[in-house]
């Protein structure tokens, strides 16, 4: 599997082996979430003299169309987070294979079909289609109940518009990524050298092709951070190549747009020189150039990042509300007692789905507490997450059964709770028998 993925993506066997292990772990995690059952949000109010019986549970939406990503061919591919969470929620899945790794997509689909058959899954629980027109047909099909997408803003918004043009509109859960801002606090300047090294590693890792790449960093004026990051970039090894020709050309064009809109190049490092190669580039710009609708606030997908210097916290806090919605934001502080952490948390929370303190947003753990989403244009559904236990919520909806005979209720609502799932009965939480 790793060798096949490497032939199509050239991401390297070390990276792909780790991603394969991560993918297997994700699948098992979502299986555990399904068995545990709290995602069903079972609530039972028994009849009283004042009201009828009410029994509420989340039910599967129906067939889900999944569009995987190029940058994580395994973890966000045919058997990635979207497919795994949709299946765990009880929905059939039809995946549109990615053109950047077609043979890998076919191999993963074959594996899925055989595994589901051995597990006794119903026929039609999973299928793979390929081709651009197939993707359009999937979204327009009257059988499709929801769409899950990971990729570019252009691609995600195109699917979102198609879904909203249907006679019966369906939800599109598109994770599209954005600039993911990071703030270096005045007290945090003491660690400028270490932060600069981490920043360069974060924005160039995987040739800058991670949706959580920090593309914009605010640093105190006079800190010398941009110069330190430039030196760190020049010491770094040449970056990997882009996964597609379009990504490489868009990164080059995006860098040129940033310069045209007021940014200055601090340092460049040549790409690998073969394949779809792109220069790793660090730029800087005055904070006055960071204004609504500026290209400086938009994502440049690839190993490209921008440093903006601020005079004081008041100036920074006046600019942050104008940033686009993002998947994640970071605060590089001077430690737990840094006085600026609380106000920065207040300023960044409305903008993102995850705030990272003294760490980088790349690397998204598949866990119960994870939130991988954010306000538009990071996603089309800011209340949802595409990673973590809550990812199942996208593919279910709540239904209440009123005055229904107990024997006719779905299993988790019956008095004997045969699935032994957590339930709230007459307002009291019951954890089941597991």
Short mmCIF file of C-alpha atoms in Angstrom, two decimals:
data_model
loop_
_atom_site.label_atom_id
_atom_site.label_comp_id
_atom_site.label_asym_id
_atom_site.label_seq_id
_atom_site.Cartn_x
_atom_site.Cartn_y
_atom_site.Cartn_z
CA UNK A 1 0.00 0.00 0.00
CA UNK A 2 2.81 2.41 0.96
CA UNK A 3 4.79 1.63 -2.18
CA UNK A 4 1.75 2.19 -4.37
CA UNK A 5 0.98 5.50 -2.65
CA UNK A 6 4.59 6.62 -3.05
CA UNK A 7 4.61 5.86 -6.77
CA UNK A 8 1.64 8.19 -7.25
CA UNK A 9 2.39 10.94 -4.73
CA UNK A 10 6.17 10.80 -4.11
CA UNK A 11 5.52 11.69 -0.47
CA UNK A 12 8.11 9.17 0.70
CA UNK A 13 7.73 5.82 2.39
CA UNK A 14 8.45 7.15 5.90
CA UNK A 15 5.67 9.73 5.74
CA UNK A 16 3.24 7.35 4.06
CA UNK A 17 3.89 4.49 6.48
CA UNK A 18 3.04 6.81 9.36
CA UNK A 19 -0.06 8.00 7.54
CA UNK A 20 -1.16 4.41 6.88
CA UNK A 21 -0.90 3.62 10.58
CA UNK A 22 -2.83 6.81 11.36
CA UNK A 23 -5.57 5.81 8.91
CA UNK A 24 -5.98 2.38 10.48
CA UNK A 25 -6.15 4.04 13.90
CA UNK A 26 -8.81 6.47 12.67
CA UNK A 27 -10.99 3.65 11.37
CA UNK A 28 -10.79 1.82 14.68
CA UNK A 29 -11.47 5.04 16.59
CA UNK A 30 -14.69 5.76 14.69
CA UNK A 31 -15.75 2.15 15.19
CA UNK A 32 -15.28 2.62 18.94
CA UNK A 33 -17.30 5.85 18.84
CA UNK A 34 -20.14 4.05 17.07
CA UNK A 35 -20.17 1.21 19.61
CA UNK A 36 -20.04 3.58 22.59
CA UNK A 37 -23.20 5.22 21.30
CA UNK A 38 -23.28 8.66 22.93
CA UNK A 39 -23.37 10.25 19.46
CA UNK A 40 -26.98 9.03 19.26
CA UNK A 41 -27.87 11.56 22.01
CA UNK A 42 -30.64 9.28 23.28
CA UNK A 43 -33.16 11.14 25.43
CA UNK A 44 -36.32 9.60 26.91
CA UNK A 45 -39.05 11.51 28.73
CA UNK A 46 -41.65 9.09 30.03
CA UNK A 47 -45.30 10.08 29.92
CA UNK A 48 -46.75 12.06 32.80
CA UNK A 49 -50.17 13.51 33.53
CA UNK A 50 -48.99 16.74 31.93
CA UNK A 51 -47.27 15.45 28.76
CA UNK A 52 -47.00 12.44 26.40
CA UNK A 53 -43.94 10.21 26.19
CA UNK A 54 -41.09 11.65 24.11
CA UNK A 55 -38.16 9.58 22.88
CA UNK A 56 -35.41 11.32 20.89
CA UNK A 57 -32.50 9.76 18.97
CA UNK A 58 -30.23 10.71 16.09
CA UNK A 59 -30.76 8.68 12.90
CA UNK A 60 -28.53 8.32 9.80
CA UNK A 61 -29.11 10.85 6.99
CA UNK A 62 -28.63 8.34 4.17
CA UNK A 63 -26.01 7.96 1.39
CA UNK A 64 -23.02 10.30 1.75
CA UNK A 65 -20.85 11.45 -1.16
CA UNK A 66 -17.21 11.78 -0.06
CA UNK A 67 -14.57 13.81 -1.93
CA UNK A 68 -11.11 13.06 -0.57
CA UNK A 69 -7.99 15.22 -0.54
CA UNK A 70 -4.72 15.11 -2.45
CA UNK A 71 -2.44 16.10 0.45
CA UNK A 72 -3.34 13.13 2.67
CA UNK A 73 -4.04 10.30 0.21
CA UNK A 74 -4.68 7.81 3.01
CA UNK A 75 -5.89 9.74 6.07
CA UNK A 76 -8.26 11.93 4.02
CA UNK A 77 -8.66 9.65 1.02
CA UNK A 78 -10.98 6.81 0.15
CA UNK A 79 -10.88 5.45 3.72
CA UNK A 80 -10.20 8.73 5.48
CA UNK A 81 -12.00 10.57 8.27
CA UNK A 82 -15.09 11.41 6.21
CA UNK A 83 -15.68 7.86 4.99
CA UNK A 84 -14.96 6.36 8.40
CA UNK A 85 -17.25 8.71 10.33
CA UNK A 86 -20.08 8.40 7.80
CA UNK A 87 -19.98 4.60 7.92
CA UNK A 88 -19.80 4.70 11.71
CA UNK A 89 -22.91 6.90 11.75
CA UNK A 90 -24.76 4.25 9.73
CA UNK A 91 -24.65 5.88 6.29
CA UNK A 92 -23.73 4.23 2.98
CA UNK A 93 -20.77 5.98 1.34
CA UNK A 94 -19.91 6.68 -2.30
CA UNK A 95 -16.38 8.06 -2.66
CA UNK A 96 -15.23 10.07 -5.65
CA UNK A 97 -11.61 8.96 -6.19
CA UNK A 98 -8.96 11.68 -6.37
CA UNK A 99 -7.21 12.06 -9.75
CA UNK A 100 -3.84 12.63 -8.03
CA UNK A 101 -3.75 9.01 -6.82
CA UNK A 102 -6.20 6.87 -8.83
CA UNK A 103 -4.51 3.49 -8.37
CA UNK A 104 -4.29 3.97 -4.62
CA UNK A 105 -7.97 4.96 -4.54
CA UNK A 106 -8.91 1.76 -6.37
CA UNK A 107 -6.78 -0.37 -4.05
CA UNK A 108 -8.32 1.17 -0.94
CA UNK A 109 -11.83 0.73 -2.35
CA UNK A 110 -11.17 -2.95 -3.03
CA UNK A 111 -9.89 -3.39 0.52
CA UNK A 112 -12.99 -1.64 1.91
CA UNK A 113 -15.40 -3.78 -0.10
CA UNK A 114 -13.76 -7.01 1.04
CA UNK A 115 -13.62 -5.92 4.68
CA UNK A 116 -17.26 -4.83 4.72
CA UNK A 117 -18.36 -8.07 3.08
CA UNK A 118 -16.50 -10.12 5.71
CA UNK A 119 -18.13 -8.02 8.44
CA UNK A 120 -21.60 -8.72 7.09
CA UNK A 121 -22.34 -5.17 6.00
CA UNK A 122 -25.34 -4.65 3.68
CA UNK A 123 -24.76 -4.61 -0.07
CA UNK A 124 -24.23 -1.07 -1.28
CA UNK A 125 -22.64 0.14 1.95
CA UNK A 126 -19.64 1.44 -0.01
CA UNK A 127 -18.70 2.29 -3.60
CA UNK A 128 -16.06 4.21 -5.55
CA UNK A 129 -16.57 6.37 -8.64
CA UNK A 130 -14.04 8.34 -10.66
CA UNK A 131 -14.02 11.30 -13.02
CA UNK A 132 -15.06 14.95 -12.70
CA UNK A 133 -18.55 14.41 -14.12
CA UNK A 134 -19.12 11.54 -11.70
CA UNK A 135 -18.56 13.96 -8.85
CA UNK A 136 -21.14 16.38 -10.24
CA UNK A 137 -23.61 13.54 -10.71
CA UNK A 138 -23.05 12.43 -7.11
CA UNK A 139 -23.98 15.83 -5.71
CA UNK A 140 -27.03 16.13 -7.97
CA UNK A 141 -28.27 12.58 -7.41
CA UNK A 142 -31.62 12.49 -5.57
CA UNK A 143 -30.24 9.57 -3.53
CA UNK A 144 -27.37 11.58 -2.01
CA UNK A 145 -28.23 12.89 1.45
CA UNK A 146 -25.01 14.77 2.30
CA UNK A 147 -21.60 15.68 0.88
CA UNK A 148 -18.24 15.62 2.66
CA UNK A 149 -15.31 17.36 0.99
CA UNK A 150 -11.69 18.13 1.88
CA UNK A 151 -9.73 20.39 -0.46
CA UNK A 152 -9.55 23.85 -1.96
CA UNK A 153 -11.97 26.72 -1.42
CA UNK A 154 -12.75 26.73 -5.12
CA UNK A 155 -13.66 23.04 -5.14
CA UNK A 156 -15.61 23.15 -1.89
CA UNK A 157 -17.63 26.19 -2.85
CA UNK A 158 -18.42 24.66 -6.25
CA UNK A 159 -19.93 21.58 -4.59
CA UNK A 160 -21.76 23.76 -2.07
CA UNK A 161 -23.40 25.74 -4.88
CA UNK A 162 -24.38 22.55 -6.72
CA UNK A 163 -26.01 21.19 -3.57
CA UNK A 164 -27.93 24.42 -3.01
CA UNK A 165 -29.23 24.41 -6.59
CA UNK A 166 -30.95 21.06 -6.11
CA UNK A 167 -34.70 20.78 -5.78
CA UNK A 168 -34.01 19.17 -2.40
CA UNK A 169 -31.07 21.00 -0.84
CA UNK A 170 -28.59 18.81 1.06
CA UNK A 171 -25.81 19.74 3.51
CA UNK A 172 -22.23 20.07 2.26
CA UNK A 173 -19.53 19.64 4.86
CA UNK A 174 -16.56 21.15 3.05
CA UNK A 175 -13.27 21.58 4.91
CA UNK A 176 -11.34 24.06 2.77
CA UNK A 177 -8.54 25.47 4.94
CA UNK A 178 -7.33 29.04 5.35
CA UNK A 179 -4.44 31.15 6.53
CA UNK A 180 -4.41 29.90 10.18
CA UNK A 181 -2.91 32.94 11.99
CA UNK A 182 -0.35 32.76 14.78
CA UNK A 183 0.53 35.52 17.27
CA UNK A 184 3.93 35.88 18.93
CA UNK A 185 3.36 37.84 22.13
CA UNK A 186 5.70 40.57 23.43
CA UNK A 187 6.76 38.30 26.30
CA UNK A 188 7.15 35.39 23.87
CA UNK A 189 9.82 37.32 21.97
CA UNK A 190 12.38 35.86 24.39
CA UNK A 191 12.06 32.60 22.49
CA UNK A 192 12.29 34.13 19.02
CA UNK A 193 14.95 31.73 17.74
CA UNK A 194 13.06 28.59 18.74
CA UNK A 195 9.76 29.98 17.51
CA UNK A 196 11.33 30.93 14.17
CA UNK A 197 12.62 27.37 13.68
CA UNK A 198 9.22 25.93 14.55
CA UNK A 199 7.41 28.35 12.27
CA UNK A 200 9.58 27.46 9.28
CA UNK A 201 9.13 23.75 9.94
CA UNK A 202 5.36 24.22 10.24
CA UNK A 203 4.79 26.24 7.08
CA UNK A 204 7.17 24.24 4.89
CA UNK A 205 6.31 20.75 6.18
CA UNK A 206 4.86 18.61 3.40
CA UNK A 207 5.71 21.44 1.01
CA UNK A 208 3.16 23.60 2.80
CA UNK A 209 0.31 21.37 1.67
CA UNK A 210 -1.41 20.94 5.02
CA UNK A 211 -4.79 22.59 5.60
CA UNK A 212 -3.59 23.67 9.06
CA UNK A 213 -0.37 25.30 7.79
CA UNK A 214 0.27 28.59 9.65
CA UNK A 215 0.40 31.08 6.78
CA UNK A 216 0.35 34.34 8.76
CA UNK A 217 2.33 35.24 11.89
CA UNK A 218 2.06 38.49 13.85
CA UNK A 219 5.27 39.48 15.67
CA UNK A 220 6.13 42.51 17.82
CA UNK A 221 7.85 45.32 15.95
CA UNK A 222 11.60 45.36 16.59
CA UNK A 223 11.69 41.71 17.62
CA UNK A 224 13.69 40.73 14.57
CA UNK A 225 11.43 37.75 14.09
CA UNK A 226 11.13 38.01 10.30
CA UNK A 227 14.92 38.07 9.91
CA UNK A 228 15.32 35.12 12.30
CA UNK A 229 12.70 33.11 10.41
CA UNK A 230 14.39 34.03 7.12
CA UNK A 231 17.71 32.66 8.40
CA UNK A 232 15.97 29.51 9.61
CA UNK A 233 14.39 29.04 6.18
CA UNK A 234 17.74 29.46 4.43
CA UNK A 235 19.23 26.77 6.69
CA UNK A 236 16.41 24.36 5.89
CA UNK A 237 16.65 21.59 3.34
CA UNK A 238 14.94 21.95 -0.06
CA UNK A 239 11.24 21.24 0.28
CA UNK A 240 9.31 18.38 -1.24
CA UNK A 241 7.50 18.85 -4.51
CA UNK A 242 3.86 19.75 -4.93
CA UNK A 243 1.36 16.95 -5.33
CA UNK A 244 -0.12 18.36 -8.52
CA UNK A 245 0.91 20.79 -11.23
CA UNK A 246 -2.01 23.05 -10.31
CA UNK A 247 -0.87 23.32 -6.68
CA UNK A 248 2.64 24.31 -7.79
CA UNK A 249 1.44 26.93 -10.25
CA UNK A 250 -1.09 28.33 -7.75
CA UNK A 251 1.63 28.66 -5.08
CA UNK A 252 3.88 30.58 -7.46
CA UNK A 253 1.02 32.83 -8.57
CA UNK A 254 -0.10 33.35 -4.97
CA UNK A 255 3.40 34.43 -3.92
CA UNK A 256 3.47 36.97 -6.75
CA UNK A 257 0.05 38.27 -5.65
CA UNK A 258 1.30 38.77 -2.09
CA UNK A 259 4.25 40.82 -3.33
CA UNK A 260 1.96 42.87 -5.55
CA UNK A 261 -0.29 43.58 -2.56
CA UNK A 262 2.51 45.02 -0.42
CA UNK A 263 4.56 42.12 0.93
CA UNK A 264 8.37 41.95 0.70
CA UNK A 265 10.35 38.75 0.23
CA UNK A 266 12.56 37.99 3.25
CA UNK A 267 14.02 34.68 2.09
CA UNK A 268 13.54 32.02 -0.57
CA UNK A 269 14.72 28.43 -0.76
CA UNK A 270 14.66 26.54 -4.04
CA UNK A 271 12.43 23.52 -4.39
CA UNK A 272 13.73 20.06 -5.24
CA UNK A 273 14.29 21.08 -8.86
CA UNK A 274 12.32 18.24 -10.39
CA UNK A 275 8.69 17.30 -10.55
CA UNK A 276 6.25 20.06 -9.67
CA UNK A 277 8.72 22.19 -7.76
CA UNK A 278 7.97 25.44 -5.94
CA UNK A 279 10.17 27.79 -3.93
CA UNK A 280 9.68 27.99 -0.16
CA UNK A 281 9.14 31.70 0.49
CA UNK A 282 8.93 33.87 3.60
CA UNK A 283 7.51 37.37 3.21
CA UNK A 284 6.82 40.31 5.50
CA UNK A 285 4.42 43.25 5.35
CA UNK A 286 3.49 46.27 7.47
CA UNK A 287 0.40 45.85 9.60
CA UNK A 288 -1.25 48.72 7.74
CA UNK A 289 -1.37 46.55 4.63
CA UNK A 290 -3.47 43.93 6.44
CA UNK A 291 -6.95 45.21 5.71
CA UNK A 292 -10.26 43.54 4.79
CA UNK A 293 -10.28 42.11 1.24
CA UNK A 294 -6.47 42.24 1.07
CA UNK A 295 -4.80 39.29 -0.65
CA UNK A 296 -2.49 39.19 2.37
CA UNK A 297 -5.32 37.67 4.40
CA UNK A 298 -5.97 34.80 1.99
CA UNK A 299 -4.39 31.37 1.99
CA UNK A 300 -1.48 30.66 -0.33
CA UNK A 301 -1.44 26.87 -0.42
CA UNK A 302 2.18 25.76 -0.48
CA UNK A 303 5.44 26.53 1.40
CA UNK A 304 4.67 30.25 1.66
CA UNK A 305 4.12 32.36 4.79
CA UNK A 306 3.82 36.01 5.78
CA UNK A 307 5.12 37.84 8.87
CA UNK A 308 3.39 41.06 9.97
CA UNK A 309 4.82 43.26 12.74
CA UNK A 310 2.61 45.11 15.23
CA UNK A 311 3.52 48.04 17.49
CA UNK A 312 1.49 47.09 20.55
CA UNK A 313 -1.35 44.85 21.68
CA UNK A 314 -3.99 47.53 21.04
CA UNK A 315 -2.94 47.75 17.38
CA UNK A 316 -2.93 43.97 17.02
CA UNK A 317 -6.36 43.58 18.63
CA UNK A 318 -7.77 46.16 16.23
CA UNK A 319 -6.64 44.06 13.25
CA UNK A 320 -7.46 40.50 14.35
CA UNK A 321 -11.26 40.84 13.99
CA UNK A 322 -10.77 41.53 10.26
CA UNK A 323 -9.13 38.17 9.59
CA UNK A 324 -10.95 35.43 7.70
CA UNK A 325 -12.37 32.43 9.46
CA UNK A 326 -9.76 29.69 9.83
CA UNK A 327 -9.40 26.11 10.98
CA UNK A 328 -6.90 26.94 13.70
CA UNK A 329 -4.93 29.76 15.29
CA UNK A 330 -1.87 29.81 17.50
CA UNK A 331 -0.42 31.84 20.36
CA UNK A 332 3.32 31.62 20.96
CA UNK A 333 3.63 32.97 24.49
CA UNK A 334 6.14 33.55 27.24
CA UNK A 335 4.61 30.81 29.38
CA UNK A 336 1.52 30.25 31.48
CA UNK A 337 1.81 33.63 33.19
CA UNK A 338 1.97 35.62 29.93
CA UNK A 339 -0.55 38.45 30.53
CA UNK A 340 -1.63 38.61 26.89
CA UNK A 341 -2.89 35.03 26.59
CA UNK A 342 -6.46 35.74 27.85
CA UNK A 343 -7.13 38.70 25.55
CA UNK A 344 -5.70 36.85 22.56
CA UNK A 345 -7.90 33.83 23.31
CA UNK A 346 -10.90 36.16 23.35
CA UNK A 347 -9.85 37.71 20.03
CA UNK A 348 -9.02 34.48 18.21
CA UNK A 349 -11.88 32.27 19.42
CA UNK A 350 -14.53 33.86 17.13
CA UNK A 351 -12.28 33.24 14.12
CA UNK A 352 -11.36 29.56 14.39
CA UNK A 353 -12.35 26.07 15.43
CA UNK A 354 -9.18 25.36 17.44
CA UNK A 355 -6.75 27.61 19.32
CA UNK A 356 -3.26 26.23 20.02
CA UNK A 357 -1.09 27.75 22.76
CA UNK A 358 2.67 27.26 22.49
CA UNK A 359 2.39 24.78 19.68
CA UNK A 360 1.75 24.68 15.95
CA UNK A 361 -1.63 23.85 14.41
CA UNK A 362 -0.25 21.19 12.06
CA UNK A 363 -0.90 17.69 13.31
CA UNK A 364 -4.57 17.07 14.13
CA UNK A 365 -5.23 14.30 16.65
CA UNK A 366 -8.21 12.01 16.07
CA UNK A 367 -9.78 12.17 19.51
CA UNK A 368 -13.01 12.80 21.41
CA UNK A 369 -12.21 16.46 22.06
CA UNK A 370 -11.03 17.42 18.59
CA UNK A 371 -12.59 20.24 16.56
CA UNK A 372 -11.38 20.44 12.96
CA UNK A 373 -13.54 23.10 11.39
CA UNK A 374 -14.13 26.82 11.53
CA UNK A 375 -16.13 29.78 10.26
CA UNK A 376 -16.51 30.49 6.54
CA UNK A 377 -14.40 30.32 4.40
CA UNK A 378 -12.55 27.62 6.35
CA UNK A 379 -15.64 25.41 6.12
CA UNK A 380 -19.19 25.56 4.85
CA UNK A 381 -20.57 24.35 8.21
CA UNK A 382 -18.76 25.98 11.17
CA UNK A 383 -20.68 23.98 13.78
CA UNK A 384 -19.25 20.70 12.49
CA UNK A 385 -15.90 18.93 12.64
CA UNK A 386 -14.34 16.58 10.10
CA UNK A 387 -12.02 14.92 12.65
CA UNK A 388 -12.89 13.49 16.06
CA UNK A 389 -15.87 11.83 17.68
CA UNK A 390 -18.23 14.69 16.82
CA UNK A 391 -17.59 14.08 13.11
CA UNK A 392 -20.46 11.56 13.19
CA UNK A 393 -22.91 14.36 14.00
CA UNK A 394 -22.65 15.60 10.39
CA UNK A 395 -24.34 12.48 9.06
CA UNK A 396 -27.20 12.10 11.53
CA UNK A 397 -30.28 14.12 12.43
CA UNK A 398 -32.51 14.05 15.51
CA UNK A 399 -35.99 12.49 15.47
CA UNK A 400 -38.47 12.43 18.36
CA UNK A 401 -41.08 9.67 18.71
CA UNK A 402 -44.13 10.86 20.68
CA UNK A 403 -46.58 8.48 22.28
CA UNK A 404 -45.01 5.55 20.43
CA UNK A 405 -45.45 1.97 21.73
CA UNK A 406 -42.21 0.84 23.36
CA UNK A 407 -41.91 -2.29 21.22
CA UNK A 408 -42.05 -0.14 18.06
CA UNK A 409 -39.27 2.22 19.11
CA UNK A 410 -35.71 1.96 17.67
CA UNK A 411 -33.53 -0.26 19.90
CA UNK A 412 -31.67 2.48 21.82
CA UNK A 413 -34.99 4.02 22.91
CA UNK A 414 -36.54 0.83 24.32
CA UNK A 415 -36.70 0.39 28.10
CA UNK A 416 -34.25 -2.55 28.10
CA UNK A 417 -31.64 -0.49 26.14
CA UNK A 418 -30.39 -3.54 24.17
CA UNK A 419 -27.44 -1.59 22.70
CA UNK A 420 -26.45 -0.44 26.21
CA UNK A 421 -25.77 3.14 25.06
CA UNK A 422 -25.66 6.23 27.31
CA UNK A 423 -29.11 7.78 27.69
CA UNK A 424 -30.82 10.62 29.50
CA UNK A 425 -34.06 9.31 31.00
CA UNK A 426 -36.40 11.83 32.63
CA UNK A 427 -33.46 14.23 32.82
CA UNK A 428 -31.10 11.77 34.52
CA UNK A 429 -28.01 10.57 32.65
CA UNK A 430 -27.65 6.76 32.50
CA UNK A 431 -24.30 5.43 31.26
CA UNK A 432 -25.45 2.01 30.08
CA UNK A 433 -23.93 -1.30 31.13
CA UNK A 434 -20.61 -1.28 29.26
#
